[in-house]
Structure formats: C-alpha cells, structure tokens
JSON list of C-alpha atoms in Angstrom, two decimals:
[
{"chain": "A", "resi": 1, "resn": "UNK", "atom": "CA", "xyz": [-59.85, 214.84, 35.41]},
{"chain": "A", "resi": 2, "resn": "UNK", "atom": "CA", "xyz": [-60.65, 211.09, 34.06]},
{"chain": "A", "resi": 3, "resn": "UNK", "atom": "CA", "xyz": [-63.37, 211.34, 30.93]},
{"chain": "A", "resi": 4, "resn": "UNK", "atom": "CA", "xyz": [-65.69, 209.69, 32.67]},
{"chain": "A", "resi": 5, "resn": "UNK", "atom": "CA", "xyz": [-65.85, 212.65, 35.46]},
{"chain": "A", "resi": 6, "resn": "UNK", "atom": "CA", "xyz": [-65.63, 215.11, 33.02]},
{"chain": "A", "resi": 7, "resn": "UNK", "atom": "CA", "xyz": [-68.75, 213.61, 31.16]},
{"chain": "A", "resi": 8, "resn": "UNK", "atom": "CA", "xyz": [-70.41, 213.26, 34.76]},
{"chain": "A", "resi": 9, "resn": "UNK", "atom": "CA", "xyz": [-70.32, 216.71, 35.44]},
{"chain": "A", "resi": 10, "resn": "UNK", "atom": "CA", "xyz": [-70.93, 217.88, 31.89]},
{"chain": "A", "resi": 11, "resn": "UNK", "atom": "CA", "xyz": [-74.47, 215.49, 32.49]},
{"chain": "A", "resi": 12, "resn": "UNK", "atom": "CA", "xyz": [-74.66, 217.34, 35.75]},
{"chain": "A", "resi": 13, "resn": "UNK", "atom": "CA", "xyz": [-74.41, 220.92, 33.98]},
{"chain": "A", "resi": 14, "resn": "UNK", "atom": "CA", "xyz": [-71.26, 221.73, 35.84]},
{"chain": "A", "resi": 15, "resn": "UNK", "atom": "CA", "xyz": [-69.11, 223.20, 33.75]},
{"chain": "A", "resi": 16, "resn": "UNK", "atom": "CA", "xyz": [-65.71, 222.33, 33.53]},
{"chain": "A", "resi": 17, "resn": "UNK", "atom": "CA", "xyz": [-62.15, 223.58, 31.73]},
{"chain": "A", "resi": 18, "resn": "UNK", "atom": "CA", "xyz": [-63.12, 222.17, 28.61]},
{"chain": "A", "resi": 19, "resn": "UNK", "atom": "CA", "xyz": [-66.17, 221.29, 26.71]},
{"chain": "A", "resi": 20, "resn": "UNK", "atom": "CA", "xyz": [-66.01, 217.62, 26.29]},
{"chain": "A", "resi": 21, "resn": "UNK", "atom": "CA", "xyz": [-65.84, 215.94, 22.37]},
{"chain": "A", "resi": 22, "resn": "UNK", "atom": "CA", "xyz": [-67.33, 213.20, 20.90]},
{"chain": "A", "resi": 23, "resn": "UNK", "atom": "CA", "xyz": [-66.94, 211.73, 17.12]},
{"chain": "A", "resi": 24, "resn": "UNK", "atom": "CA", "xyz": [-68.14, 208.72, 15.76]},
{"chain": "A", "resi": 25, "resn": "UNK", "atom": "CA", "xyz": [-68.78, 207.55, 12.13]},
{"chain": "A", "resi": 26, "resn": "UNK", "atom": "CA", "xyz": [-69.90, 204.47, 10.61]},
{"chain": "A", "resi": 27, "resn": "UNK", "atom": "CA", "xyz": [-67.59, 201.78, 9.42]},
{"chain": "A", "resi": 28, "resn": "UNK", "atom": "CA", "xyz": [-68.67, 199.74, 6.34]},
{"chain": "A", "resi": 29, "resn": "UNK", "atom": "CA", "xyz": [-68.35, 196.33, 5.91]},
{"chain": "A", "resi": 30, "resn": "UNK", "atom": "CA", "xyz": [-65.79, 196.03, 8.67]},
{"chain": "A", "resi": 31, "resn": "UNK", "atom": "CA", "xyz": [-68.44, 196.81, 10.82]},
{"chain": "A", "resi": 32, "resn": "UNK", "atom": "CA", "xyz": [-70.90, 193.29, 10.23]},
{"chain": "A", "resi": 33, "resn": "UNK", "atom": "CA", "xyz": [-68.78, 191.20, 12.72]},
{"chain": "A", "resi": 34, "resn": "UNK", "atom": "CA", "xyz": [-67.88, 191.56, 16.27]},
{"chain": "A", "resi": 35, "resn": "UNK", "atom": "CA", "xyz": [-64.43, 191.91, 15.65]},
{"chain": "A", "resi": 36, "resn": "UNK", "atom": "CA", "xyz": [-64.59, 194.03, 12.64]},
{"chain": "A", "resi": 37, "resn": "UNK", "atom": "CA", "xyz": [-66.87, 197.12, 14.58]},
{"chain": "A", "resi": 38, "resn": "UNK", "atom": "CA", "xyz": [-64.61, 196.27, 17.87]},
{"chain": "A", "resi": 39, "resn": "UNK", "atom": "CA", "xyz": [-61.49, 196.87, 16.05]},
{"chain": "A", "resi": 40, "resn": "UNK", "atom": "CA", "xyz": [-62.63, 200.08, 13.86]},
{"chain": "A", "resi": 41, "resn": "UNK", "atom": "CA", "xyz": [-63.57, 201.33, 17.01]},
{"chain": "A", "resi": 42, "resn": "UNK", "atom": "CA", "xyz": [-61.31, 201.31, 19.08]},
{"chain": "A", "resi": 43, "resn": "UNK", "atom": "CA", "xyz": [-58.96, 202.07, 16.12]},
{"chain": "A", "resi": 44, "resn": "UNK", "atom": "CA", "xyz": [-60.84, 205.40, 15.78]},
{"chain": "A", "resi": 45, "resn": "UNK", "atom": "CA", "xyz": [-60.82, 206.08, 19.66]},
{"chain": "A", "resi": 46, "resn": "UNK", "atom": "CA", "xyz": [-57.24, 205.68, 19.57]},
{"chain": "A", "resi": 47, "resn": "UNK", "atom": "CA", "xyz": [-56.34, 208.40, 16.69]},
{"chain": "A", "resi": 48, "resn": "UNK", "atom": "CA", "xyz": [-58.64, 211.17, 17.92]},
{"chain": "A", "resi": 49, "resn": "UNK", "atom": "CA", "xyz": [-58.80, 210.29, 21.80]},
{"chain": "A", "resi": 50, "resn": "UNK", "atom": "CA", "xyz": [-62.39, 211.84, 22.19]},
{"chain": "A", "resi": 51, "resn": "UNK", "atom": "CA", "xyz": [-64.47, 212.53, 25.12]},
{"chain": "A", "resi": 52, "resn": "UNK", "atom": "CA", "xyz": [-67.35, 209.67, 24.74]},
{"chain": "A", "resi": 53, "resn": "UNK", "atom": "CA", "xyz": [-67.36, 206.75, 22.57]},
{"chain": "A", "resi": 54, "resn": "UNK", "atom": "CA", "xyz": [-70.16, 205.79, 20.51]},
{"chain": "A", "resi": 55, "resn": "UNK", "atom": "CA", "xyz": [-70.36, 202.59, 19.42]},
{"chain": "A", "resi": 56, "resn": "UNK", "atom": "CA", "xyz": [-71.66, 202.98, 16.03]},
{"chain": "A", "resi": 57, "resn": "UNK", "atom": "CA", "xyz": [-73.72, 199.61, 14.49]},
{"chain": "A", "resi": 58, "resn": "UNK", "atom": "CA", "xyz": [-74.47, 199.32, 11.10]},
{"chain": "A", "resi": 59, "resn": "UNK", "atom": "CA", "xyz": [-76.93, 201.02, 10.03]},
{"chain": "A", "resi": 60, "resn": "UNK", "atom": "CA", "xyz": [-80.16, 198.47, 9.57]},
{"chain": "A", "resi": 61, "resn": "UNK", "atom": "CA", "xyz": [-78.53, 196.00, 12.12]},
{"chain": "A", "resi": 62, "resn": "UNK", "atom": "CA", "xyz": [-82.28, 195.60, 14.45]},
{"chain": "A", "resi": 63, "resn": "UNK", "atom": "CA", "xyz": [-84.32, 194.76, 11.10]},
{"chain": "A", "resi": 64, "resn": "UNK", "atom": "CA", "xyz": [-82.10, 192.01, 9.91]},
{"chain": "A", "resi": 65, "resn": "UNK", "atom": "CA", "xyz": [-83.20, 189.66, 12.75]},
{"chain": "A", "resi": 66, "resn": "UNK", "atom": "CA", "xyz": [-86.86, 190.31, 11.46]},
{"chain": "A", "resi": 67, "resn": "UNK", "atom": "CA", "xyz": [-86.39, 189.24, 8.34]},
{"chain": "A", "resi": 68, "resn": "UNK", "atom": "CA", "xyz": [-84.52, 192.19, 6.36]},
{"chain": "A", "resi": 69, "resn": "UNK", "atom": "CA", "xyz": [-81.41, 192.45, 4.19]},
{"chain": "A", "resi": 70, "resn": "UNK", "atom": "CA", "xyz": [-79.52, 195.98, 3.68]},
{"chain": "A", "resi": 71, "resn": "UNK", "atom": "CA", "xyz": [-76.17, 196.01, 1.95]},
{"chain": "A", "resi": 72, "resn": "UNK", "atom": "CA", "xyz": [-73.46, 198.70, 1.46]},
{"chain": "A", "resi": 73, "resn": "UNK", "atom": "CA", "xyz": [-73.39, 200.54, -1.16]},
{"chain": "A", "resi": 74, "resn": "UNK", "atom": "CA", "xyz": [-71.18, 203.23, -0.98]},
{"chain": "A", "resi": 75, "resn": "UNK", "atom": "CA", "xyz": [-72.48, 205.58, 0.83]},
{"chain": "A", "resi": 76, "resn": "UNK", "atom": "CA", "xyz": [-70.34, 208.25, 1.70]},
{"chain": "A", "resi": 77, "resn": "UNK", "atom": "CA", "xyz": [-72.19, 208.37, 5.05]},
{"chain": "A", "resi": 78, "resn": "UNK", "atom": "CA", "xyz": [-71.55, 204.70, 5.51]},
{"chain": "A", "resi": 79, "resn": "UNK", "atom": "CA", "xyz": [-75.49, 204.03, 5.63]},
{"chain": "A", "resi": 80, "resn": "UNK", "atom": "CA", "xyz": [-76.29, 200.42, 4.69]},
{"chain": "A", "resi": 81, "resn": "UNK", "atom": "CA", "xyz": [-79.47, 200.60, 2.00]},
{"chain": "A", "resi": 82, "resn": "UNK", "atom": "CA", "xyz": [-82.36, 198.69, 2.38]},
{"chain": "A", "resi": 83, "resn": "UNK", "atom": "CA", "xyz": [-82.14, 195.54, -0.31]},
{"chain": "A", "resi": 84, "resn": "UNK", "atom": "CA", "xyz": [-85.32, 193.58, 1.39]},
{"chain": "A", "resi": 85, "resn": "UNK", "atom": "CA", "xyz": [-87.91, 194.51, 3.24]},
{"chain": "A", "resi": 86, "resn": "UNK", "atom": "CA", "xyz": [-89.55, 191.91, 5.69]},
{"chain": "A", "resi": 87, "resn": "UNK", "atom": "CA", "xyz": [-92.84, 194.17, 5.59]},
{"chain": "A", "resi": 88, "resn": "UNK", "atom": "CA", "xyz": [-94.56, 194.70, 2.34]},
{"chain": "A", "resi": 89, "resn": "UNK", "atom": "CA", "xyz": [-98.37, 194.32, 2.89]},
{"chain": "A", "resi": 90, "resn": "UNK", "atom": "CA", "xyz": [-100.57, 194.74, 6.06]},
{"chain": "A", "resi": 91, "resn": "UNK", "atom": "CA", "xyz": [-100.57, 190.95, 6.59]},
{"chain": "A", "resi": 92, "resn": "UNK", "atom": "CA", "xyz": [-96.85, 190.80, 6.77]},
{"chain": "A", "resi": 93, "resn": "UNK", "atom": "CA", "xyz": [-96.61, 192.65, 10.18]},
{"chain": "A", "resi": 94, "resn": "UNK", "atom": "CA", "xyz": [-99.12, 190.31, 11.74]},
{"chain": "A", "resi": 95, "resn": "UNK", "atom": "CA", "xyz": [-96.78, 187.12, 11.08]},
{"chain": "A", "resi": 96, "resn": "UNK", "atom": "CA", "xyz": [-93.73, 189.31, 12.14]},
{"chain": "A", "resi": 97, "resn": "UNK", "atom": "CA", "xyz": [-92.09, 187.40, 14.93]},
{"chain": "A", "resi": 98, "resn": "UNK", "atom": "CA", "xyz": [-89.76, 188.96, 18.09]},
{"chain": "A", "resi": 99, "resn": "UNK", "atom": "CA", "xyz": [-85.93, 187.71, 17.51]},
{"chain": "A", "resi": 100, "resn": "UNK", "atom": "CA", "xyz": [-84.14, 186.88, 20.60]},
{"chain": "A", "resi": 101, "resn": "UNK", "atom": "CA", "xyz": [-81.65, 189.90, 20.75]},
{"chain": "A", "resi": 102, "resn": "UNK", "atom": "CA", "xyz": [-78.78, 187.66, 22.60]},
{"chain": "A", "resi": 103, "resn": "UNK", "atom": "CA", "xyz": [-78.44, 185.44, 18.83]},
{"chain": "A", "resi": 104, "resn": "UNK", "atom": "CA", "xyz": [-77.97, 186.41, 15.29]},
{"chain": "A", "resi": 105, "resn": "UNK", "atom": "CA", "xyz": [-77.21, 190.20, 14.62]},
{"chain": "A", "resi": 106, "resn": "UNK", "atom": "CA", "xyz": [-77.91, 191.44, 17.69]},
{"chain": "A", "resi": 107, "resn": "UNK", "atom": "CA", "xyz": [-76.05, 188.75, 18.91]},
{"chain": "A", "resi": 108, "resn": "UNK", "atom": "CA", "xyz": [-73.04, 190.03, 16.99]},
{"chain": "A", "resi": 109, "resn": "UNK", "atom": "CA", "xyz": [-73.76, 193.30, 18.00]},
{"chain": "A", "resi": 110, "resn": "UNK", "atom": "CA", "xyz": [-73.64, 192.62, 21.69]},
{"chain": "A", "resi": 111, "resn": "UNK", "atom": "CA", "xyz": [-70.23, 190.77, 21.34]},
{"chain": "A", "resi": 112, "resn": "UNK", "atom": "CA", "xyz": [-69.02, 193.84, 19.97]},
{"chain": "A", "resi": 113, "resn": "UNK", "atom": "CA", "xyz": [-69.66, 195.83, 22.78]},
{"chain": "A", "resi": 114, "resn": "UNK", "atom": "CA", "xyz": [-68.40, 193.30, 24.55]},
{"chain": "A", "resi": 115, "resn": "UNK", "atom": "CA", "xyz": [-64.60, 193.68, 23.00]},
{"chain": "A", "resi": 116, "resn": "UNK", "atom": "CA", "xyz": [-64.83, 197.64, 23.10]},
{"chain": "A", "resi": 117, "resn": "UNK", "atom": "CA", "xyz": [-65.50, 197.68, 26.91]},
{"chain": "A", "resi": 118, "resn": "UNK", "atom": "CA", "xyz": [-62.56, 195.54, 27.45]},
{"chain": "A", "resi": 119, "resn": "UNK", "atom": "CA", "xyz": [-60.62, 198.25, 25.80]},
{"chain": "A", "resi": 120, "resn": "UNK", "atom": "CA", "xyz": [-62.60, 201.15, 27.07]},
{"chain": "A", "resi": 121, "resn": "UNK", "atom": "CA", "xyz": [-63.17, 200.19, 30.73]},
{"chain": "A", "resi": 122, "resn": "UNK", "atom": "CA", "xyz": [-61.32, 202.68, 32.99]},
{"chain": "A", "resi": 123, "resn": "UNK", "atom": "CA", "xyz": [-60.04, 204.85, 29.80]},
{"chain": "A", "resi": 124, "resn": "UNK", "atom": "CA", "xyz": [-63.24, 206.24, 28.19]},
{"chain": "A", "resi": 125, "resn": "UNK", "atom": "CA", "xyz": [-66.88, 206.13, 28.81]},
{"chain": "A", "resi": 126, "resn": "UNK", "atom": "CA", "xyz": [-69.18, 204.09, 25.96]},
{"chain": "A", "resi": 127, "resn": "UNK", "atom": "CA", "xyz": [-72.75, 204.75, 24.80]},
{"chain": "A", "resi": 128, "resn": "UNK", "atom": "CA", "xyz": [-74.08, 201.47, 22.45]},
{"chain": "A", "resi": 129, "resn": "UNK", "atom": "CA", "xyz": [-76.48, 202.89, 19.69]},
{"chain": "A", "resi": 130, "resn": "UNK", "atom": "CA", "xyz": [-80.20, 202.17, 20.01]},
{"chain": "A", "resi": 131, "resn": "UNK", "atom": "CA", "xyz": [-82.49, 202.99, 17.55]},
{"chain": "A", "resi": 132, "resn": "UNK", "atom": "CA", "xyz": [-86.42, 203.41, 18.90]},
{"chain": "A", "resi": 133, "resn": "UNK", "atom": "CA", "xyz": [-89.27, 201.62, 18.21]},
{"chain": "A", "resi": 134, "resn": "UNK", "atom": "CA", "xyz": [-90.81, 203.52, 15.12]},
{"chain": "A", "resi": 135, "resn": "UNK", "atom": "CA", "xyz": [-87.51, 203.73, 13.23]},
{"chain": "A", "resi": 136, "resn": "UNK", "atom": "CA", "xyz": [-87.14, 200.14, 13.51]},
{"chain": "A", "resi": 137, "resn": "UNK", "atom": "CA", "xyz": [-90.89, 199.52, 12.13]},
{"chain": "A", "resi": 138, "resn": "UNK", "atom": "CA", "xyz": [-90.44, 202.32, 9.10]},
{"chain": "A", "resi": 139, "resn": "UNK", "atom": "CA", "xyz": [-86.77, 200.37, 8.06]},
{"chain": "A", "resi": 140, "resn": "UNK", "atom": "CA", "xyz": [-88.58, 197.17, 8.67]},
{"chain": "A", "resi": 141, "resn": "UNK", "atom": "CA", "xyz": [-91.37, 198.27, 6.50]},
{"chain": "A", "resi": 142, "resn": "UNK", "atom": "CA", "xyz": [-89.05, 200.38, 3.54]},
{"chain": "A", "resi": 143, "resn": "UNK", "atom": "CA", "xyz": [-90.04, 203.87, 5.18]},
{"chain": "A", "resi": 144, "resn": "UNK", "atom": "CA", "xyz": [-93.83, 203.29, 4.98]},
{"chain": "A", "resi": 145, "resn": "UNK", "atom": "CA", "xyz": [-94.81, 203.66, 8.41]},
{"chain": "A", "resi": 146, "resn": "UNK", "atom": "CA", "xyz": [-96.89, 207.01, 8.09]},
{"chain": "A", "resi": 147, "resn": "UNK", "atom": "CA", "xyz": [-98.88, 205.06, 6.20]},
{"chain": "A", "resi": 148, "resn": "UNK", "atom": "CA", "xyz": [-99.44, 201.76, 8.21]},
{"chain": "A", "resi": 149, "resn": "UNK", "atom": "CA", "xyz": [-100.27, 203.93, 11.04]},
{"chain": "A", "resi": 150, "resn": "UNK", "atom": "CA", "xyz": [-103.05, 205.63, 9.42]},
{"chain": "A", "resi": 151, "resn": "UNK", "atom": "CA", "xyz": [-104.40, 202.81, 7.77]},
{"chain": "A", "resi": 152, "resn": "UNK", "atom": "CA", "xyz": [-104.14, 200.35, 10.43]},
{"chain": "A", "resi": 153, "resn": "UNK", "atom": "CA", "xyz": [-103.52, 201.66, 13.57]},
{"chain": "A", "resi": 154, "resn": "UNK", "atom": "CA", "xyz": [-104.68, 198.61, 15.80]},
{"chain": "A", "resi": 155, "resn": "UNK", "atom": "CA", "xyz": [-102.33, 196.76, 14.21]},
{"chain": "A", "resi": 156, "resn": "UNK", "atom": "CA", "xyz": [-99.82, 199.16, 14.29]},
{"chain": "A", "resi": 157, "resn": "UNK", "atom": "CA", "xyz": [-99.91, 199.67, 18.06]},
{"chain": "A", "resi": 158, "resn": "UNK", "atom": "CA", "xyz": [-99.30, 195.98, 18.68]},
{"chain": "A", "resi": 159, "resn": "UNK", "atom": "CA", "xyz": [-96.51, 195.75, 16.49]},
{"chain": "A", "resi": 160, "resn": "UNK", "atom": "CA", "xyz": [-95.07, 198.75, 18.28]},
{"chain": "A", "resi": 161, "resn": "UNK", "atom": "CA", "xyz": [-95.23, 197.62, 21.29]},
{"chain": "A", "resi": 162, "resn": "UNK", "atom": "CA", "xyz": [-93.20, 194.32, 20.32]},
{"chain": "A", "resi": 163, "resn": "UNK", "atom": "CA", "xyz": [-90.80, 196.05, 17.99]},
{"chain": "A", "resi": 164, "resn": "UNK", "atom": "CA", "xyz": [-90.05, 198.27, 21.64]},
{"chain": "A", "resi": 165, "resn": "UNK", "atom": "CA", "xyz": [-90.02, 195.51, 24.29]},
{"chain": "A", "resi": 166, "resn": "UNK", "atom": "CA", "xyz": [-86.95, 194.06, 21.25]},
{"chain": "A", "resi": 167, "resn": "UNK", "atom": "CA", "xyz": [-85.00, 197.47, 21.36]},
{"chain": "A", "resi": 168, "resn": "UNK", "atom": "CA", "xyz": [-85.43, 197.87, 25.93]},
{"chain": "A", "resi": 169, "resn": "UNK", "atom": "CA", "xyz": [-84.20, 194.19, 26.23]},
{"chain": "A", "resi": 170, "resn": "UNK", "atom": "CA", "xyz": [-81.44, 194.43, 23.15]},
{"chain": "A", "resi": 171, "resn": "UNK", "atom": "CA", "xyz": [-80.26, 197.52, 25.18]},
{"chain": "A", "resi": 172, "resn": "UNK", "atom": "CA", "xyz": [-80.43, 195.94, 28.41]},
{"chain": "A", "resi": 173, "resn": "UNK", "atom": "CA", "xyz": [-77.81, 193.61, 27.19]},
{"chain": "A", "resi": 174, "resn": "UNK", "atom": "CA", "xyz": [-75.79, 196.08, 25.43]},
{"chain": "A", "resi": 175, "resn": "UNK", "atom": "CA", "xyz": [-75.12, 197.65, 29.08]},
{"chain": "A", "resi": 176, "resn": "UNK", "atom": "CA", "xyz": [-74.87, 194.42, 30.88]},
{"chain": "A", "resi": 177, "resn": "UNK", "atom": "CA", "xyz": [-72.44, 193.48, 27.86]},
{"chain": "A", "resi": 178, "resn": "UNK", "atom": "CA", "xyz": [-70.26, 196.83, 29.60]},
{"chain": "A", "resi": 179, "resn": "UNK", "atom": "CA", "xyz": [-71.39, 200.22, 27.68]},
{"chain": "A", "resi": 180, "resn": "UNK", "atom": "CA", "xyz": [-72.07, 202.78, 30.57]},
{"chain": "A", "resi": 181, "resn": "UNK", "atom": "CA", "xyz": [-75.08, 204.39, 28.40]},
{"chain": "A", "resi": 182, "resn": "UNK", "atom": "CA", "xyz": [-77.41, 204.14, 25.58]},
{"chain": "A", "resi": 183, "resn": "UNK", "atom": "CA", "xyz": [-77.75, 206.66, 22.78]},
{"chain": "A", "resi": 184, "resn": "UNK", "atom": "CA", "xyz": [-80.62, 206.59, 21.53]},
{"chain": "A", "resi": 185, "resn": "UNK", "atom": "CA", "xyz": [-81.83, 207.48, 18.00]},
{"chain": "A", "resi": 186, "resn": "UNK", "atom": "CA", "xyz": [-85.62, 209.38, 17.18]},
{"chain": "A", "resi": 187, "resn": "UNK", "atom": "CA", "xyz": [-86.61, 209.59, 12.84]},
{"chain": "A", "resi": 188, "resn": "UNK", "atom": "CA", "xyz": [-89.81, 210.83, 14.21]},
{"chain": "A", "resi": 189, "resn": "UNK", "atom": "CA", "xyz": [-89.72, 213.72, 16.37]},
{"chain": "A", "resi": 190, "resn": "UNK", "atom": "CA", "xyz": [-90.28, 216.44, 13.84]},
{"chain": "A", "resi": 191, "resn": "UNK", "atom": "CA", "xyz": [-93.36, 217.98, 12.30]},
{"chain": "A", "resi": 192, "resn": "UNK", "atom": "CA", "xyz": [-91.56, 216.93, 9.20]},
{"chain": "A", "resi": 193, "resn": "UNK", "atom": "CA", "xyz": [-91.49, 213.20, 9.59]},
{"chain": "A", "resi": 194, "resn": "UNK", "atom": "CA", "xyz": [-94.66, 212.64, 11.25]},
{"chain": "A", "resi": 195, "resn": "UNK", "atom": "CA", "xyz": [-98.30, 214.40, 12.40]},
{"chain": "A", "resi": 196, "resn": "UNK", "atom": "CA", "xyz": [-98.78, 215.81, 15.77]},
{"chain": "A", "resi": 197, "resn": "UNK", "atom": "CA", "xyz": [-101.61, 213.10, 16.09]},
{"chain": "A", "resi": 198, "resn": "UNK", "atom": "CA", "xyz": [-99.17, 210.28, 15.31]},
{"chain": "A", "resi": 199, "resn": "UNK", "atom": "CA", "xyz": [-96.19, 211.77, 17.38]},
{"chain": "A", "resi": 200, "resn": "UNK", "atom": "CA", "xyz": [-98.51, 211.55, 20.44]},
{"chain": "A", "resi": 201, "resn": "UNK", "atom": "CA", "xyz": [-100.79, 208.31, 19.58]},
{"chain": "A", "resi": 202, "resn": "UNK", "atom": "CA", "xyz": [-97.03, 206.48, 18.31]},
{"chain": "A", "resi": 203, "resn": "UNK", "atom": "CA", "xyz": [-94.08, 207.74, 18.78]},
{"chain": "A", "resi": 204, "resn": "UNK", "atom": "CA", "xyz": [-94.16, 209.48, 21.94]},
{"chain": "A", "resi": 205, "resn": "UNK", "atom": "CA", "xyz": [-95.43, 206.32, 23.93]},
{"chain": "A", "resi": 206, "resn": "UNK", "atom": "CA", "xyz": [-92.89, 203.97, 22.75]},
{"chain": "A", "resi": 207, "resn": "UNK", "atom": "CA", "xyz": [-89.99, 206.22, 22.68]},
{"chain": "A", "resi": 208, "resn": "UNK", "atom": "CA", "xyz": [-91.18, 206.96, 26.50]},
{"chain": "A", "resi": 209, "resn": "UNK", "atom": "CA", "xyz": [-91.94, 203.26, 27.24]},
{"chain": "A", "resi": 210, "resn": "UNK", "atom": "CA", "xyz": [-87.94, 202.96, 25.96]},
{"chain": "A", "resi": 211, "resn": "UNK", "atom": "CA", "xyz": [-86.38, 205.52, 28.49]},
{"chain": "A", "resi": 212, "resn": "UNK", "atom": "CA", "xyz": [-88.74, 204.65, 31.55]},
{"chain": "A", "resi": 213, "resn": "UNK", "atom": "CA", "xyz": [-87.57, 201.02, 30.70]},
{"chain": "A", "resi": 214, "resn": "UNK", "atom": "CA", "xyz": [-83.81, 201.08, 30.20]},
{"chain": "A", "resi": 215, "resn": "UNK", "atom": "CA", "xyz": [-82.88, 204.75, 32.87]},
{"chain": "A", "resi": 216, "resn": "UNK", "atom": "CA", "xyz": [-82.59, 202.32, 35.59]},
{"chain": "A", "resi": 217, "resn": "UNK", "atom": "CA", "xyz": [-79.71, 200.31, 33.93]},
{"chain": "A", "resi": 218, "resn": "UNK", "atom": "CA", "xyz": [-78.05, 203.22, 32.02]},
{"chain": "A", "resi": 219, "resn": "UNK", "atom": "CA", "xyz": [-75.31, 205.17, 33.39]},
{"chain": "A", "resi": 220, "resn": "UNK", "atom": "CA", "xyz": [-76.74, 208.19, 31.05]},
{"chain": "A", "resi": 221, "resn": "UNK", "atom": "CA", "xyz": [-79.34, 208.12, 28.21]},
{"chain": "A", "resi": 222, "resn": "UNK", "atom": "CA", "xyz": [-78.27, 210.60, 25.23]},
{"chain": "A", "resi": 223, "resn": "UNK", "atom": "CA", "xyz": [-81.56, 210.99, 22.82]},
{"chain": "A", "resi": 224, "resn": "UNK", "atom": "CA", "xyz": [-80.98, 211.84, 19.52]},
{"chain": "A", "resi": 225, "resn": "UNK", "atom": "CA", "xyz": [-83.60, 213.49, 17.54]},
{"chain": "A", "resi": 226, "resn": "UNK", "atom": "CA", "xyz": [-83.06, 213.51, 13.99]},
{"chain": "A", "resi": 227, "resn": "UNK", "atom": "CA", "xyz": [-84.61, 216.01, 11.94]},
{"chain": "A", "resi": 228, "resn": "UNK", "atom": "CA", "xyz": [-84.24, 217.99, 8.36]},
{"chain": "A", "resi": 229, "resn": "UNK", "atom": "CA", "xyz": [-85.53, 221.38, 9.25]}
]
C-alpha cells in the first residue's frame, strides 16, 4: 500500500496493518531559503522514510513580511526568537499593511514547497505548515494579544480578519505550489492561553473562517492545537 493510501484510509478511520508515522523538526538557519528548507527536508524524509511529510517553516516566517525580525538563537527546539516586533502600541496595528504572500518570505516559503513536491510527488504525501490568524497577530505583536483584544477589540477584529484572509491565500498557494494538505497550527485553543469569551468572540471565528476557506483546496486539513495543560 502507497503512503498516500495508507494516510487516506487512516483519514477515513479505516484501519490498516500499521499505524502510519510522521516526524518533522525544525531546521535552523538552513531553513531561511528555498533551497536550504527543500534540501533539509527531503534530507530528513530520506533517513527516516515516514508516513507524512511536514514541511516545517521557520518558526516566525508569516510576521516577517509585516514588518518583524526573529533570529536563531539556539534553541534546542529550533524556534526562531522574536528580535523586533512590528506591533508595539495600539496605533501600530492600524498602519499594519497585508504583504502579498507570492513575494518576500512567503515568497521563499512557497518556492520551497515547490522543490519538496518535486521530490515528494508520487513517493510521500506533504502537509505545508500554516499558522492561524491569532498566532500570527500575538508573534506580530511580542505575545500581547490577550491584551489588545480586551482593550481594543474593534480594532482587533479588523486586524484579524486581514491577518486571516493573509494565512487562507498564503495557503492557497502553498497547495497550488504541490503540498496535498495544510497543517494547521492553534496557540489559542486552551483555557490556558485565552478566555472562553475571547476563544469564541476571536479565535474561533478566524480559525473557522481558515478551514471553511482553504477545505475545498486541501487534500486533508490536520489542526494542531497547542496547549500546556
């Protein structure tokens, strides 16, 4: 059975002879140009031969375009650390403008996927990371979004909304660029990052506007929700 049936039916709930496997990791430094993230990955696919391949971007790459800088600094996760935030008072996010996801990082990201799925087409299925629209806002903003969205929630809302029309068409061109699906990454779908009243006001809409927006072109969505309890 190829990997891409046995993922089908695994999506299906059919179980098979084997429980499929997935790995992934970051890959600092190599991973800020196309070629650098298209060879680590495929390098890594090679050695361990898994199931599903996640194409792993660096870890701030959809705030750079907005006016960010993160650097490496050793992480042993391979997290990039925030050096620059492009949000720093209320009036910053009102003068925050949409990048066009098909130039500058996400550019670079895109060609990426672009080199993996010559590799992986026919040999393994790919899933390009996305990251929603609140995690995007609370890197953009140094991890202050709790309190933007209290204080200004009009605002808030608006920028939202923009921040997740950049993330549906960035992922629209990471599967036209040849991933089969999107895996998509939540920082605020636990009592522990955010309130109930914010989950369903924020995070909930725009993580649903995401999915309803992107199923159609996606082979398979994967959601990650990423918690600490």
């Amino acid at each position: 059975m190829s990997k891409y049936e046995l993922i089908r039916q695994t999506f299906l709930g059919n179980p098979q002879d084997r429980v499929p496997i997935s790995l992934w990791k970051h890959h600092p430094q190599i991973d800020r140009t196309p070629d650098g993230l298209a060879n680590a990955e495929i390098a890594f696919h090679k050695k361990f031969d898994h199931d599903l391949l996640k194409i792993s971007f660096f870890g701030h790459y959809p705030c750079i375009d907005f006016g960010c800088q993160a650097e490496y600094d050793g992480a042993v996760s391979g997290s990039t650390t925030l050096t620059e935030a492009a949000v720093t008072k209320v009036s910053d996010w009102e003068s925050l403008e949409q990048p066009d996801v098909n130039s500058g990082v996400f550019g670079k990201q895109i060609e990426a996927v672009e080199l993996i799925s010559e590799y992986a087409q026919g040999r393994v299925p790919t899933m390009g990371t996305i990251f929603d629209g609140p995690m995007v806002a609370d890197k953009i903003c140094g991890k202050n979004l709790n309190m933007y969205m209290t204080e200004e929630p009009e605002i808030m809302h608006d920028v939202l909304e923009m921040i997740t029309d950049t993330m549906v068409e960035f992922s629209k061109a990471v599967l036209d660029a040849g991933a089969d699906g999107l895996f998509i990454a939540s920082q605020h779908s636990t009592e522990a990052a955010v309130s109930d009243e914010h989950y369903m006001e924020f995070i909930l809409p725009n993580d649903s506007e995401l999915i309803s927006r992107t199923r159609g072109n996606a082979g398979f969505i994967v959601m990650h929700l990423h918690a600490r309890d």
